[in-house]
CSV table of C-alpha atoms in Angstrom, one decimal:
chain,number,residue,atom,x,y,z
A,1,MET,CA,-47.5,109.5,-84.4
A,2,ASP,CA,-44.3,111.0,-84.8
A,3,ALA,CA,-44.2,114.5,-85.2
A,4,VAL,CA,-42.1,116.1,-82.6
A,5,ILE,CA,-39.1,113.0,-84.4
A,6,PRO,CA,-39.0,115.5,-88.7
A,7,LYS,CA,-38.9,112.5,-90.4
A,8,THR,CA,-36.5,111.6,-93.4
A,9,VAL,CA,-37.7,112.6,-97.0
A,10,PHE,CA,-34.5,111.4,-98.8
A,11,TYR,CA,-30.7,110.9,-98.6
A,12,ILE,CA,-28.0,112.5,-100.5
A,13,PHE,CA,-24.9,111.1,-100.6
A,14,SER,CA,-25.8,108.6,-97.5
A,15,LEU,CA,-26.8,112.3,-95.4
A,16,PRO,CA,-30.3,111.9,-94.1
A,17,ILE,CA,-32.7,115.0,-95.5
A,18,SER,CA,-34.8,116.0,-93.3
A,19,ASP,CA,-38.6,117.3,-94.0
A,20,THR,CA,-38.0,120.2,-92.9
A,21,LEU,CA,-35.0,121.3,-93.8
A,22,PHE,CA,-36.2,120.6,-97.3
A,23,SER,CA,-39.0,123.7,-96.6
A,24,THR,CA,-36.3,125.3,-95.2
A,25,TRP,CA,-35.1,124.9,-98.7
A,26,VAL,CA,-38.4,125.5,-100.8
A,27,MET,CA,-38.4,128.7,-98.1
A,28,MET,CA,-34.5,129.7,-98.9
A,29,ALA,CA,-35.3,130.2,-103.2
A,30,ILE,CA,-39.2,132.0,-102.6
A,31,ILE,CA,-37.7,134.2,-100.1
A,32,ILE,CA,-34.1,134.9,-102.7
A,33,ILE,CA,-37.5,134.7,-105.5
A,34,ILE,CA,-39.1,137.8,-103.8
A,35,ALA,CA,-36.1,139.4,-103.3
A,36,PHE,CA,-35.1,139.6,-106.4
A,37,LEU,CA,-38.6,141.2,-107.1
A,38,ILE,CA,-38.2,144.0,-105.0
A,39,ARG,CA,-34.7,144.7,-105.3
A,40,LYS,CA,-35.9,144.7,-109.7
A,41,PHE,CA,-39.5,146.7,-109.6
A,42,LYS,CA,-39.0,148.9,-106.0
A,43,PRO,CA,-43.3,148.3,-105.0
A,44,ALA,CA,-43.6,150.2,-101.7
A,45,LEU,CA,-44.3,147.3,-100.0
A,46,GLY,CA,-40.5,146.4,-99.4
A,47,GLU,CA,-39.9,150.1,-98.2
A,48,MET,CA,-43.2,149.3,-95.7
A,49,ILE,CA,-41.1,145.7,-94.5
A,50,VAL,CA,-38.1,147.8,-93.9
A,51,GLU,CA,-39.3,150.7,-92.2
A,52,MET,CA,-41.8,148.3,-90.1
A,53,ILE,CA,-38.6,146.2,-89.7
A,54,TYR,CA,-36.6,148.9,-88.6
A,55,ASN,CA,-39.6,150.7,-86.4
A,56,ILE,CA,-39.1,147.8,-83.8
A,57,VAL,CA,-35.8,147.0,-82.9
A,58,SER,CA,-35.6,150.7,-82.7
A,59,SER,CA,-38.1,150.6,-79.5
A,60,VAL,CA,-35.3,148.4,-77.8
A,61,MET,CA,-32.2,149.6,-79.4
A,62,PRO,CA,-30.0,151.7,-77.3
A,63,ASP,CA,-30.9,155.5,-78.5
A,64,ASP,CA,-27.9,156.6,-78.9
A,65,ILE,CA,-26.4,154.2,-81.8
A,66,ASN,CA,-26.1,153.6,-85.5
A,67,LEU,CA,-28.6,151.1,-85.8
A,68,ALA,CA,-27.9,150.7,-89.7
A,69,LYS,CA,-24.3,148.5,-88.4
A,70,TYR,CA,-26.9,145.7,-86.5
A,71,LEU,CA,-30.5,146.8,-89.0
A,72,PRO,CA,-28.7,143.4,-91.3
A,73,PHE,CA,-29.2,141.2,-88.9
A,74,LEU,CA,-31.7,141.7,-87.4
A,75,GLY,CA,-33.4,141.6,-90.7
A,76,THR,CA,-32.5,138.2,-92.3
A,77,LEU,CA,-33.3,137.2,-89.3
A,78,ALA,CA,-37.2,138.3,-89.0
A,79,ILE,CA,-38.0,138.0,-92.7
A,80,PHE,CA,-36.1,134.3,-92.2
A,81,LEU,CA,-38.6,133.6,-88.8
A,82,VAL,CA,-41.8,135.2,-90.8
A,83,PHE,CA,-41.7,133.1,-93.2
A,84,GLY,CA,-40.2,130.4,-91.6
A,85,ASN,CA,-43.8,130.5,-89.1
A,86,ILE,CA,-45.9,130.6,-91.2
A,87,PHE,CA,-44.1,128.2,-94.0
A,88,SER,CA,-46.5,125.2,-93.3
A,89,VAL,CA,-50.0,126.8,-95.7
A,90,VAL,CA,-48.2,125.8,-97.6
A,91,PRO,CA,-49.1,122.4,-98.2
A,92,ARG,CA,-46.9,119.3,-98.6
A,93,MET,CA,-44.7,121.1,-96.5
A,94,VAL,CA,-43.4,121.8,-92.8
A,95,SER,CA,-42.7,125.2,-91.2
A,96,PRO,CA,-38.8,125.2,-90.1
A,97,THR,CA,-38.8,125.8,-86.8
A,98,ALA,CA,-41.3,122.8,-86.3
A,99,ASN,CA,-37.3,121.7,-86.1
A,100,LEU,CA,-35.3,122.2,-82.6
A,101,ASN,CA,-31.9,122.1,-85.1
A,102,THR,CA,-33.3,125.4,-86.6
A,103,THR,CA,-34.3,126.9,-83.3
A,104,ALA,CA,-31.1,125.7,-82.0
A,105,ALA,CA,-29.1,127.6,-84.8
A,106,LEU,CA,-30.4,131.0,-85.1
A,107,ALA,CA,-30.1,130.8,-81.3
A,108,ILE,CA,-26.7,130.1,-81.2
A,109,LEU,CA,-26.5,132.5,-84.1
A,110,VAL,CA,-27.9,135.6,-81.7
A,111,LEU,CA,-25.3,134.0,-78.8
A,112,LEU,CA,-22.4,134.5,-81.8
A,113,ALA,CA,-24.3,137.9,-82.2
A,114,VAL,CA,-23.7,139.8,-79.7
A,115,TYR,CA,-20.2,139.0,-78.8
A,116,PHE,CA,-19.3,140.3,-82.1
A,117,TYR,CA,-21.1,142.8,-82.0
A,118,GLY,CA,-19.5,143.9,-78.4
A,119,ILE,CA,-16.1,143.3,-78.4
A,120,ARG,CA,-16.3,145.0,-82.5
A,121,GLU,CA,-18.5,148.0,-80.1
A,122,LYS,CA,-16.0,148.1,-77.6
A,123,GLY,CA,-13.0,146.1,-77.8
A,124,VAL,CA,-11.6,142.9,-76.3
A,125,LEU,CA,-10.8,144.0,-73.1
A,126,GLY,CA,-13.7,147.1,-72.5
A,127,PHE,CA,-16.2,143.8,-73.2
A,128,LEU,CA,-15.3,141.9,-71.0
A,129,LYS,CA,-14.8,144.0,-68.4
A,130,ASP,CA,-18.5,145.2,-69.0
A,131,LEU,CA,-19.3,141.5,-69.4
A,132,ALA,CA,-19.6,141.7,-64.8
A,133,ASN,CA,-19.7,145.1,-63.3
A,134,PRO,CA,-18.5,143.3,-60.7
A,135,ILE,CA,-16.5,141.1,-61.1
A,136,PHE,CA,-18.2,138.2,-58.9
A,137,MET,CA,-21.2,138.3,-60.5
A,138,LEU,CA,-19.0,136.3,-64.0
A,139,PRO,CA,-20.6,133.3,-63.0
A,140,MET,CA,-24.7,134.1,-62.8
A,141,GLU,CA,-23.8,135.5,-66.3
A,142,ILE,CA,-22.0,133.4,-67.7
A,143,VAL,CA,-25.2,131.1,-67.0
A,144,GLY,CA,-27.8,134.4,-68.2
A,145,GLN,CA,-26.2,133.2,-71.5
A,146,VAL,CA,-26.4,130.6,-71.9
A,147,SER,CA,-29.8,129.7,-70.6
A,148,ARG,CA,-31.0,132.6,-72.8
A,149,THR,CA,-29.7,130.8,-75.7
A,150,LEU,CA,-31.1,127.5,-74.8
A,151,SER,CA,-34.8,129.7,-73.5
A,152,LEU,CA,-34.8,131.5,-77.0
A,153,ALA,CA,-34.3,128.0,-79.1
A,154,VAL,CA,-36.8,126.2,-76.3
A,155,ARG,CA,-39.8,128.5,-76.5
A,156,LEU,CA,-39.8,129.6,-80.7
A,157,PHE,CA,-39.9,125.5,-81.1
A,158,GLY,CA,-42.2,124.9,-79.0
A,159,ASN,CA,-44.1,127.1,-80.1
A,160,ILE,CA,-44.5,126.6,-83.7
A,161,LEU,CA,-44.7,122.1,-83.0
A,162,SER,CA,-47.7,122.8,-79.9
A,163,THR,CA,-49.6,125.3,-82.9
A,164,ASP,CA,-48.9,122.6,-85.4
A,165,LEU,CA,-49.9,119.0,-83.7
A,166,ILE,CA,-53.3,121.3,-82.6
A,167,VAL,CA,-53.9,121.5,-86.4
A,168,ALA,CA,-53.3,117.9,-87.5
A,169,ILE,CA,-54.6,116.3,-84.4
A,170,VAL,CA,-58.4,118.5,-85.2
A,171,PHE,CA,-57.6,117.7,-88.9
A,172,SER,CA,-57.4,113.5,-87.8
A,173,LEU,CA,-60.4,114.4,-85.3
A,174,ILE,CA,-62.5,117.0,-87.8
A,175,PRO,CA,-60.7,116.6,-91.4
A,176,PHE,CA,-63.1,119.8,-92.2
A,177,ILE,CA,-63.3,123.3,-91.7
A,178,ALA,CA,-62.4,122.5,-88.2
A,179,PRO,CA,-58.7,123.2,-88.0
A,180,LEU,CA,-59.5,126.7,-90.0
A,181,PRO,CA,-59.3,128.8,-87.6
A,182,LEU,CA,-56.9,126.7,-86.2
A,183,ILE,CA,-54.5,127.7,-88.5
A,184,ALA,CA,-55.0,131.0,-88.3
A,185,LEU,CA,-54.4,131.4,-85.2
A,186,GLY,CA,-50.9,128.7,-85.7
A,187,MET,CA,-50.4,131.7,-87.9
A,188,LEU,CA,-51.1,134.4,-85.6
A,189,THR,CA,-48.9,133.0,-82.4
A,190,GLY,CA,-45.7,132.5,-85.3
A,191,LEU,CA,-45.8,136.1,-86.2
A,192,LEU,CA,-45.9,136.8,-82.8
A,193,GLN,CA,-43.2,134.7,-81.8
A,194,ALA,CA,-40.8,136.1,-84.9
A,195,TYR,CA,-41.8,140.0,-83.1
A,196,ILE,CA,-40.9,138.4,-79.9
A,197,PHE,CA,-37.8,137.0,-81.5
A,198,ILE,CA,-36.9,139.7,-82.5
A,199,VAL,CA,-37.0,141.6,-79.8
A,200,LEU,CA,-35.1,139.8,-77.6
A,201,ALA,CA,-31.8,139.5,-80.3
A,202,ALA,CA,-32.2,143.2,-80.1
A,203,LEU,CA,-33.0,142.8,-76.3
A,204,TYR,CA,-29.5,141.6,-76.2
A,205,VAL,CA,-28.0,143.2,-78.9
A,206,GLY,CA,-28.9,146.0,-77.2
A,207,SER,CA,-27.1,145.2,-73.9
A,208,ALA,CA,-23.8,144.1,-75.1
A,209,ILE,CA,-22.9,147.4,-76.9
A,210,GLU,CA,-24.8,150.0,-74.8
A,211,VAL,CA,-21.7,151.2,-71.4
A,212,GLU,CA,-23.7,152.2,-68.7
A,213,ALA,CA,-24.3,155.5,-68.3
A,214,MET,CA,-22.9,156.0,-64.8
A,215,GLU,CA,-19.6,153.9,-66.8
A,216,LYS,CA,-20.4,156.9,-69.7
A,217,GLU,CA,-19.7,159.5,-66.9
A,218,ARG,CA,-17.0,158.8,-65.9
A,219,ARG,CA,-15.5,157.8,-68.8
A,220,ILE,CA,-16.3,161.7,-70.2
A,221,LEU,CA,-15.0,162.5,-66.4
A,222,LYS,CA,-11.7,160.1,-67.0
A,223,GLN,CA,-11.0,162.3,-70.5
A,224,GLU,CA,-11.7,166.0,-69.3
A,225,VAL,CA,-9.3,165.1,-66.5
A,226,SER,CA,-6.4,164.0,-68.0
A,227,LYS,CA,-7.0,166.6,-71.0
A,228,THR,CA,-7.7,169.4,-68.1
A,229,TYR,CA,-3.6,167.8,-66.1
A,230,ILE,CA,-2.1,167.6,-69.8
A,231,ASN,CA,-3.1,171.7,-70.8
B,1,MET,CA,-54.9,92.0,-59.0
B,2,TRP,CA,-53.6,92.7,-62.6
B,3,GLN,CA,-49.9,91.3,-63.0
B,4,LEU,CA,-48.0,94.0,-65.0
B,5,ASP,CA,-44.8,94.3,-66.8
B,6,SER,CA,-42.8,96.7,-66.0
B,7,SER,CA,-43.0,98.2,-69.7
B,8,THR,CA,-47.3,98.9,-69.2
B,9,LEU,CA,-46.2,99.8,-65.5
B,10,ILE,CA,-42.9,102.6,-67.0
B,11,THR,CA,-45.9,103.7,-70.0
B,12,VAL,CA,-49.3,103.8,-67.9
B,13,ILE,CA,-47.0,106.2,-65.0
B,14,THR,CA,-45.6,109.2,-68.3
B,15,ILE,CA,-49.9,109.4,-69.0
B,16,LEU,CA,-51.3,110.1,-65.4
B,17,ALA,CA,-47.4,112.4,-65.5
B,18,SER,CA,-47.9,113.9,-68.7
B,19,GLY,CA,-51.6,114.8,-66.7
B,20,ILE,CA,-51.4,115.8,-63.9
B,21,GLY,CA,-47.6,117.9,-64.9
B,22,ILE,CA,-50.0,119.5,-68.0
B,23,VAL,CA,-52.5,120.5,-65.7
B,24,LEU,CA,-50.0,122.3,-63.5
B,25,GLY,CA,-48.5,123.3,-66.0
B,26,ALA,CA,-50.7,125.2,-67.0
B,27,ILE,CA,-52.4,126.7,-64.6
B,28,VAL,CA,-49.4,129.3,-63.3
B,29,PRO,CA,-48.7,130.6,-66.1
B,30,ALA,CA,-52.1,131.4,-66.9
B,31,VAL,CA,-52.8,132.5,-64.0
B,32,MET,CA,-49.5,135.4,-64.0
B,33,GLU,CA,-49.7,136.0,-67.9
B,34,GLY,CA,-53.1,137.0,-65.8
B,35,ILE,CA,-52.2,139.7,-63.3
B,36,ALA,CA,-49.5,141.1,-65.9
B,37,VAL,CA,-52.4,142.1,-68.4
B,38,GLN,CA,-54.3,143.6,-65.5
B,39,LYS,CA,-51.1,145.1,-64.9
B,40,ALA,CA,-50.8,146.4,-67.7
B,41,LEU,CA,-54.6,147.1,-68.2
B,42,ASP,CA,-54.0,148.8,-65.2
B,43,GLY,CA,-50.8,151.3,-66.4
B,44,ILE,CA,-52.7,151.7,-69.7
B,45,THR,CA,-56.1,153.2,-67.9
B,46,ARG,CA,-53.9,155.5,-65.4
B,47,GLN,CA,-51.8,156.8,-68.3
B,48,PRO,CA,-53.0,156.5,-71.9
B,49,GLU,CA,-50.0,158.1,-74.1
B,50,ALA,CA,-47.4,155.0,-72.1
B,51,ALA,CA,-49.4,152.9,-74.3
B,52,ASN,CA,-46.4,151.2,-76.6
B,53,ASP,CA,-43.8,151.3,-74.6
B,54,LEU,CA,-46.8,149.1,-72.8
B,55,ARG,CA,-47.4,147.3,-75.0
B,56,THR,CA,-44.4,145.9,-76.3
B,57,THR,CA,-42.9,145.5,-72.5
B,58,LEU,CA,-46.3,143.4,-71.6
B,59,LEU,CA,-45.9,141.4,-74.4
B,60,ILE,CA,-41.4,140.5,-74.2
B,61,SER,CA,-43.0,139.7,-71.0
B,62,MET,CA,-45.7,137.7,-71.5
B,63,ALA,CA,-43.5,135.3,-74.4
B,64,LEU,CA,-41.0,135.4,-71.4
B,65,LEU,CA,-43.5,133.8,-68.9
B,66,GLU,CA,-45.8,131.6,-71.3
B,67,SER,CA,-42.3,129.7,-72.1
B,68,THR,CA,-42.4,127.9,-69.2
B,69,ALA,CA,-45.5,126.3,-70.1
B,70,ILE,CA,-44.1,125.7,-73.6
B,71,TYR,CA,-41.5,123.9,-71.5
B,72,VAL,CA,-43.3,122.0,-69.6
B,73,LEU,CA,-45.6,121.0,-73.0
B,74,LEU,CA,-42.3,120.0,-75.3
B,75,VAL,CA,-41.4,117.4,-71.1
B,76,ILE,CA,-44.7,116.0,-71.8
B,77,LEU,CA,-44.4,115.5,-75.1
B,78,VAL,CA,-41.0,113.7,-75.3
B,79,LEU,CA,-42.6,111.2,-72.5
B,80,LEU,CA,-45.4,110.3,-74.8
B,81,PHE,CA,-43.9,110.3,-77.9
B,82,ALA,CA,-39.9,109.6,-77.6
B,83,ASN,CA,-39.5,107.7,-73.8
B,84,PRO,CA,-36.6,108.4,-72.8
B,85,LEU,CA,-37.2,105.3,-69.3
B,86,LEU,CA,-38.3,102.3,-72.1
B,87,ASP,CA,-35.7,102.7,-74.2
B,88,ARG,CA,-33.2,102.4,-71.3
B,89,PHE,CA,-34.7,99.2,-69.4
B,90,PHE,CA,-35.9,97.5,-72.1
């Protein structure tokens, strides 16, 4: 059973295309079609989905920020993951996130988004200053950034792959009715993992753009002092 | 006794290690997740109005706890299906 290593389906100019990559393309086409349909007909369902993502993201981000700046990235991630984690229920397709390359790409994207939003919000110097508040904690912070990216990727991959594997094993033993509850469990796990990935990404972005309360008070005090000094 | 060649020996040891590893790697996160759920339910029964915050925190921490079990599973999958030691020695 070579479920851990993705199969190569066909070659484009001697470039191997794995089955997860092919599934990703099919999934992207489906998502684009659904997005065009939602834009054209504007059903209440689309609004509901966007509000749901907004509520999830706003529950973990800091309160006093403009959430519309961060919602496009996190919402795109949410839609991709919700489709990608349960895409193995479509016949002849596999989940795109059952491949470590896909999840590693998503996790690295989250890491880069943390730096991008942090630098956009605070400037390069401010971001570097807030990265480690006592300066000797800097190595720990760097280790934390690497390890949390790794764990984001590996957690999603492991969960999706393990549920797919369980379904495959039970299917090879009893190919009738018996895998159905496990497929349902796999869909539930996929949705939960998508939720957790989004919440963690929002948490990381939020912690990068957040100015700590004491630091904020200190800056306000400094401004007031300089103002009174000038006056 | 049987004379095992090295490749069979490595396979046997790998299978034994996978069994022991998945048992240990499943027990500890399961117990810890049980403790986390217990404490969260305690909190919810004491303060039902804090249930939403607690649920979010509980889900995140459960995922973080569960990821250790998933790492164990991944290591064992690599050992079983894509064993690097067999390639290195033979």
